[in-house]
């Protein structure tokens, strides 16, 4: 679970878990995180959580919002980012996303049949890291030889050895994009290469497309009107996108497609 660590002048004041889809920050008591300081605006900033990702948006505050020393309007938060609000600091902690790269690599690892022989009738599920042995371990020479020989040393008829399965191809990296279908920008394409892409009009309707593993999801973030996917109005949940889906956000129609 993601969390914020609030501090001032190097002194930690509190730890705040991010359990809501929208966490507001400001001077007013109605905010989820209230910082009663004149440098803060009444409604200063908001953190929106989509699946395991969070992004920060400044709400037009008087003194602005800084992340890692740089002023921002919208910012995709990463593990150990420091949000600066006057003399206060909010450190963003999300250890789950910090290890995402390694986790996704492990999910796409392919173990070829010849690398881990079939022993005693127990097969190996290609592409699954839970194989009863740590990935990368090798079998002892004697065991490997016995496995290759099968039951050839036993008396009786010799069975025809089964043909090894063809090696599975490594999972390709998927890159999605959207093409605008109407309006002045019709025909333009936007590659979805970032973990999170914001679409829409702030204050009217905003949605985000997130890249998770080998797929893309669209989620409503802001506005009374929800996005429309293939003619059906979505709800507040994240919805997976498929090749050639038609998405409508803030009156703009676009086609989602897989480039590679």
Tab-separated table of C-alpha atoms in Angstrom:
chain	number	residue	atom	x	y	z
A	1	UNK	CA	0.000	0.000	0.000
A	2	UNK	CA	1.257	3.465	-0.909
A	3	UNK	CA	1.716	6.023	1.866
A	4	UNK	CA	2.954	9.535	2.599
A	5	UNK	CA	5.335	10.551	5.376
A	6	UNK	CA	4.672	14.123	6.517
A	7	UNK	CA	7.633	16.020	7.972
A	8	UNK	CA	8.744	19.572	8.750
A	9	UNK	CA	12.350	20.712	9.233
A	10	UNK	CA	13.451	17.071	9.176
A	11	UNK	CA	11.042	16.045	11.950
A	12	UNK	CA	8.549	13.313	11.002
A	13	UNK	CA	5.026	14.347	12.029
A	14	UNK	CA	2.870	11.483	10.816
A	15	UNK	CA	2.485	8.605	8.362
A	16	UNK	CA	-0.552	8.706	6.078
A	17	UNK	CA	-1.691	5.590	4.151
A	18	UNK	CA	-3.246	6.290	0.750
A	19	UNK	CA	-6.452	4.273	0.921
A	20	UNK	CA	-8.775	6.461	-1.189
A	21	UNK	CA	-9.004	7.034	-4.937
A	22	UNK	CA	-8.724	10.793	-4.298
A	23	UNK	CA	-6.770	12.252	-1.370
A	24	UNK	CA	-7.030	16.034	-1.062
A	25	UNK	CA	-4.374	18.245	0.546
A	26	UNK	CA	-4.951	21.792	1.804
A	27	UNK	CA	-5.482	24.238	4.658
A	28	UNK	CA	-9.221	23.656	5.083
A	29	UNK	CA	-10.468	21.055	7.552
A	30	UNK	CA	-12.477	19.353	4.797
A	31	UNK	CA	-9.269	18.022	3.209
A	32	UNK	CA	-8.101	14.457	3.757
A	33	UNK	CA	-4.672	15.852	4.677
A	34	UNK	CA	-5.046	19.199	6.434
A	35	UNK	CA	-1.955	21.366	6.784
A	36	UNK	CA	-2.926	24.480	8.725
A	37	UNK	CA	-0.354	26.889	7.362
A	38	UNK	CA	-0.757	30.212	5.544
A	39	UNK	CA	1.508	29.016	2.737
A	40	UNK	CA	-1.147	26.429	1.866
A	41	UNK	CA	-4.234	27.157	-0.214
A	42	UNK	CA	-7.629	26.027	1.051
A	43	UNK	CA	-7.628	23.237	-1.539
A	44	UNK	CA	-4.003	22.963	-2.548
A	45	UNK	CA	-3.473	19.638	-4.334
A	46	UNK	CA	-4.944	16.182	-4.852
A	47	UNK	CA	-3.458	12.698	-5.178
A	48	UNK	CA	-5.410	10.337	-7.448
A	49	UNK	CA	-4.774	6.616	-7.062
A	50	UNK	CA	-5.312	4.316	-10.038
A	51	UNK	CA	-4.680	0.627	-9.302
A	52	UNK	CA	-1.196	0.680	-7.739
A	53	UNK	CA	-0.186	4.026	-9.247
A	54	UNK	CA	-0.674	7.566	-7.950
A	55	UNK	CA	-0.394	10.946	-9.584
A	56	UNK	CA	-0.333	14.377	-8.006
A	57	UNK	CA	-2.154	17.442	-9.349
A	58	UNK	CA	-1.842	21.012	-8.159
A	59	UNK	CA	-5.313	22.588	-7.840
A	60	UNK	CA	-4.285	26.077	-8.901
A	61	UNK	CA	-2.733	26.875	-5.522
A	62	UNK	CA	-1.319	30.336	-4.814
A	63	UNK	CA	2.198	29.186	-3.922
A	64	UNK	CA	2.331	26.116	-6.142
A	65	UNK	CA	3.461	22.537	-5.547
A	66	UNK	CA	7.009	21.237	-5.905
A	67	UNK	CA	8.221	17.660	-6.384
A	68	UNK	CA	11.915	16.951	-5.909
A	69	UNK	CA	12.643	20.678	-6.217
A	70	UNK	CA	10.699	21.185	-9.466
A	71	UNK	CA	7.321	22.983	-9.812
A	72	UNK	CA	4.573	20.730	-11.178
A	73	UNK	CA	0.994	20.904	-12.379
A	74	UNK	CA	0.527	17.169	-12.793
A	75	UNK	CA	3.084	14.569	-11.810
A	76	UNK	CA	3.205	10.761	-11.866
A	77	UNK	CA	4.482	9.846	-8.406
A	78	UNK	CA	7.358	7.426	-8.046
A	79	UNK	CA	8.789	5.710	-4.980
A	80	UNK	CA	10.741	8.175	-2.755
A	81	UNK	CA	9.423	11.322	-4.499
A	82	UNK	CA	9.285	14.304	-2.120
A	83	UNK	CA	6.318	16.674	-2.391
A	84	UNK	CA	7.217	20.158	-1.119
A	85	UNK	CA	4.434	22.353	0.294
A	86	UNK	CA	5.991	25.446	1.839
A	87	UNK	CA	8.152	24.216	4.726
A	88	UNK	CA	6.326	20.874	4.845
A	89	UNK	CA	7.447	17.711	3.071
A	90	UNK	CA	5.397	14.680	2.015
A	91	UNK	CA	7.564	11.719	1.032
A	92	UNK	CA	5.793	9.248	-1.257
A	93	UNK	CA	6.479	5.594	-0.429
A	94	UNK	CA	5.301	2.802	-2.718
A	95	UNK	CA	7.621	-0.185	-2.465
A	96	UNK	CA	5.292	-2.276	-4.624
A	97	UNK	CA	5.862	-0.138	-7.723
A	98	UNK	CA	9.576	0.118	-6.893
A	99	UNK	CA	9.901	-3.619	-7.625
A	100	UNK	CA	7.453	-3.720	-10.555
A	101	UNK	CA	10.188	-3.906	-13.178
A	102	UNK	CA	11.728	-7.016	-11.622
A	103	UNK	CA	8.338	-8.617	-10.992
A	104	UNK	CA	7.242	-8.147	-14.596
A	105	UNK	CA	10.536	-9.602	-15.832
A	106	UNK	CA	9.949	-12.702	-13.719
A	107	UNK	CA	6.425	-13.119	-15.092
A	108	UNK	CA	7.705	-13.129	-18.671
A	109	UNK	CA	10.643	-15.450	-18.043
A	110	UNK	CA	10.471	-18.531	-20.284
A	111	UNK	CA	11.925	-21.848	-19.115
A	112	UNK	CA	12.566	-24.006	-22.119
A	113	UNK	CA	11.822	-27.761	-21.815
A	114	UNK	CA	15.422	-28.801	-22.460
A	115	UNK	CA	16.634	-26.554	-19.648
A	116	UNK	CA	14.475	-28.267	-17.014
A	117	UNK	CA	13.802	-31.898	-18.012
A	118	UNK	CA	10.610	-33.742	-17.151
A	119	UNK	CA	11.276	-35.910	-14.103
A	120	UNK	CA	9.062	-38.647	-12.645
A	121	UNK	CA	6.010	-37.616	-14.671
A	122	UNK	CA	5.959	-34.069	-13.291
A	123	UNK	CA	5.991	-31.497	-16.084
A	124	UNK	CA	7.216	-27.930	-16.142
A	125	UNK	CA	4.751	-25.195	-17.001
A	126	UNK	CA	6.534	-22.912	-19.438
A	127	UNK	CA	6.523	-19.268	-18.428
A	128	UNK	CA	5.490	-19.977	-14.823
A	129	UNK	CA	8.177	-19.191	-12.253
A	130	UNK	CA	6.546	-21.443	-9.650
A	131	UNK	CA	8.026	-24.741	-10.818
A	132	UNK	CA	9.038	-26.294	-7.523
A	133	UNK	CA	12.601	-25.004	-7.892
A	134	UNK	CA	14.072	-21.538	-7.955
A	135	UNK	CA	14.469	-20.161	-11.465
A	136	UNK	CA	18.086	-20.383	-12.544
A	137	UNK	CA	18.921	-23.579	-10.579
A	138	UNK	CA	20.406	-26.491	-12.541
A	139	UNK	CA	19.804	-30.172	-11.929
A	140	UNK	CA	22.653	-32.397	-10.737
A	141	UNK	CA	24.343	-34.241	-13.567
A	142	UNK	CA	23.204	-37.705	-12.440
A	143	UNK	CA	19.601	-36.619	-12.070
A	144	UNK	CA	19.611	-34.956	-15.477
A	145	UNK	CA	21.083	-38.067	-17.076
A	146	UNK	CA	18.510	-40.283	-15.392
A	147	UNK	CA	15.737	-38.020	-16.523
A	148	UNK	CA	17.008	-38.106	-20.097
A	149	UNK	CA	17.295	-41.874	-20.029
A	150	UNK	CA	13.826	-42.299	-18.553
A	151	UNK	CA	13.164	-45.972	-17.750
A	152	UNK	CA	15.486	-47.412	-20.426
A	153	UNK	CA	17.407	-49.407	-17.799
A	154	UNK	CA	14.265	-51.244	-16.631
A	155	UNK	CA	13.376	-54.612	-18.188
A	156	UNK	CA	10.467	-54.782	-20.583
A	157	UNK	CA	9.495	-53.010	-23.795
A	158	UNK	CA	10.964	-49.628	-24.406
A	159	UNK	CA	8.364	-46.919	-24.969
A	160	UNK	CA	8.867	-44.368	-27.706
A	161	UNK	CA	10.002	-41.168	-26.038
A	162	UNK	CA	7.583	-38.274	-26.319
A	163	UNK	CA	8.587	-35.447	-28.593
A	164	UNK	CA	9.626	-32.355	-26.605
A	165	UNK	CA	7.264	-29.437	-26.829
A	166	UNK	CA	8.321	-26.540	-29.020
A	167	UNK	CA	9.961	-23.743	-27.011
A	168	UNK	CA	7.562	-20.957	-26.153
A	169	UNK	CA	8.352	-17.562	-27.599
A	170	UNK	CA	9.248	-14.847	-25.098
A	171	UNK	CA	6.432	-12.426	-24.284
A	172	UNK	CA	6.747	-9.385	-26.539
A	173	UNK	CA	6.594	-5.897	-25.160
A	174	UNK	CA	3.186	-4.423	-25.942
A	175	UNK	CA	2.940	-0.797	-27.028
A	176	UNK	CA	-0.504	0.737	-27.339
A	177	UNK	CA	-1.682	3.979	-28.898
A	178	UNK	CA	-4.842	5.970	-29.528
A	179	UNK	CA	-5.865	7.690	-32.763
A	180	UNK	CA	-8.194	10.700	-32.628
A	181	UNK	CA	-11.293	10.135	-34.791
A	182	UNK	CA	-13.056	13.517	-34.666
A	183	UNK	CA	-12.466	17.231	-34.062
A	184	UNK	CA	-9.551	19.413	-35.175
A	185	UNK	CA	-6.996	16.773	-34.170
A	186	UNK	CA	-8.625	13.936	-36.153
A	187	UNK	CA	-6.044	11.505	-37.493
A	188	UNK	CA	-3.398	12.268	-34.894
A	189	UNK	CA	-1.876	9.411	-32.903
A	190	UNK	CA	-0.678	9.334	-29.300
A	191	UNK	CA	1.621	6.530	-28.183
A	192	UNK	CA	0.846	5.211	-24.690
A	193	UNK	CA	4.457	4.610	-23.715
A	194	UNK	CA	4.191	6.089	-20.199
A	195	UNK	CA	2.835	4.161	-17.201
A	196	UNK	CA	-0.018	6.676	-16.961
A	197	UNK	CA	-1.526	8.965	-19.622
A	198	UNK	CA	-4.114	11.610	-18.702
A	199	UNK	CA	-6.836	12.425	-21.246
A	200	UNK	CA	-9.725	14.900	-21.196
A	201	UNK	CA	-10.414	18.426	-19.980
A	202	UNK	CA	-9.589	19.336	-16.338
A	203	UNK	CA	-12.713	20.467	-14.507
A	204	UNK	CA	-14.960	18.835	-17.121
A	205	UNK	CA	-13.977	15.207	-17.625
A	206	UNK	CA	-10.645	13.491	-17.050
A	207	UNK	CA	-9.708	9.842	-17.497
A	208	UNK	CA	-6.386	8.035	-17.362
A	209	UNK	CA	-5.019	5.122	-19.342
A	210	UNK	CA	-2.569	3.046	-17.341
A	211	UNK	CA	-0.121	0.463	-18.644
A	212	UNK	CA	0.042	-2.583	-16.396
A	213	UNK	CA	2.203	-5.536	-17.403
A	214	UNK	CA	1.094	-6.567	-20.887
A	215	UNK	CA	-2.206	-4.641	-20.955
A	216	UNK	CA	-3.863	-1.228	-20.755
A	217	UNK	CA	-6.727	-0.023	-18.552
A	218	UNK	CA	-8.907	3.094	-18.665
A	219	UNK	CA	-10.251	4.666	-15.461
A	220	UNK	CA	-12.497	7.672	-14.827
A	221	UNK	CA	-10.840	10.302	-12.619
A	222	UNK	CA	-12.827	13.531	-12.699
A	223	UNK	CA	-16.172	14.905	-13.896
A	224	UNK	CA	-19.856	14.025	-13.654
A	225	UNK	CA	-19.795	12.322	-17.070
A	226	UNK	CA	-18.012	9.001	-17.385
A	227	UNK	CA	-16.041	7.799	-20.426
A	228	UNK	CA	-17.846	5.739	-23.072
A	229	UNK	CA	-16.235	2.509	-24.325
A	230	UNK	CA	-17.689	0.899	-27.465
A	231	UNK	CA	-20.975	2.747	-26.906
A	232	UNK	CA	-21.285	1.735	-23.234
A	233	UNK	CA	-20.851	4.228	-20.382
A	234	UNK	CA	-18.209	3.044	-17.917
A	235	UNK	CA	-18.307	3.166	-14.117
A	236	UNK	CA	-15.616	4.203	-11.627
A	237	UNK	CA	-13.701	0.927	-11.941
A	238	UNK	CA	-10.673	0.289	-14.151
A	239	UNK	CA	-11.635	-1.356	-17.456
A	240	UNK	CA	-9.237	-3.279	-19.720
A	241	UNK	CA	-8.745	-2.009	-23.267
A	242	UNK	CA	-8.693	-4.309	-26.272
A	243	UNK	CA	-7.323	-3.761	-29.758
A	244	UNK	CA	-9.575	-1.425	-31.824
A	245	UNK	CA	-11.778	-0.397	-28.886
A	246	UNK	CA	-13.534	2.965	-29.437
A	247	UNK	CA	-13.247	5.345	-26.479
A	248	UNK	CA	-15.007	8.683	-25.998
A	249	UNK	CA	-13.722	11.224	-23.453
A	250	UNK	CA	-14.930	14.860	-23.240
A	251	UNK	CA	-16.654	14.529	-26.614
A	252	UNK	CA	-13.500	13.302	-28.339
A	253	UNK	CA	-13.673	9.867	-29.945
A	254	UNK	CA	-10.514	7.831	-30.265
A	255	UNK	CA	-9.546	4.335	-31.275
A	256	UNK	CA	-7.236	2.287	-29.053
A	257	UNK	CA	-4.941	-0.109	-30.908
A	258	UNK	CA	-1.831	-2.193	-30.337
A	259	UNK	CA	1.217	-1.036	-32.292
A	260	UNK	CA	3.573	-3.872	-31.317
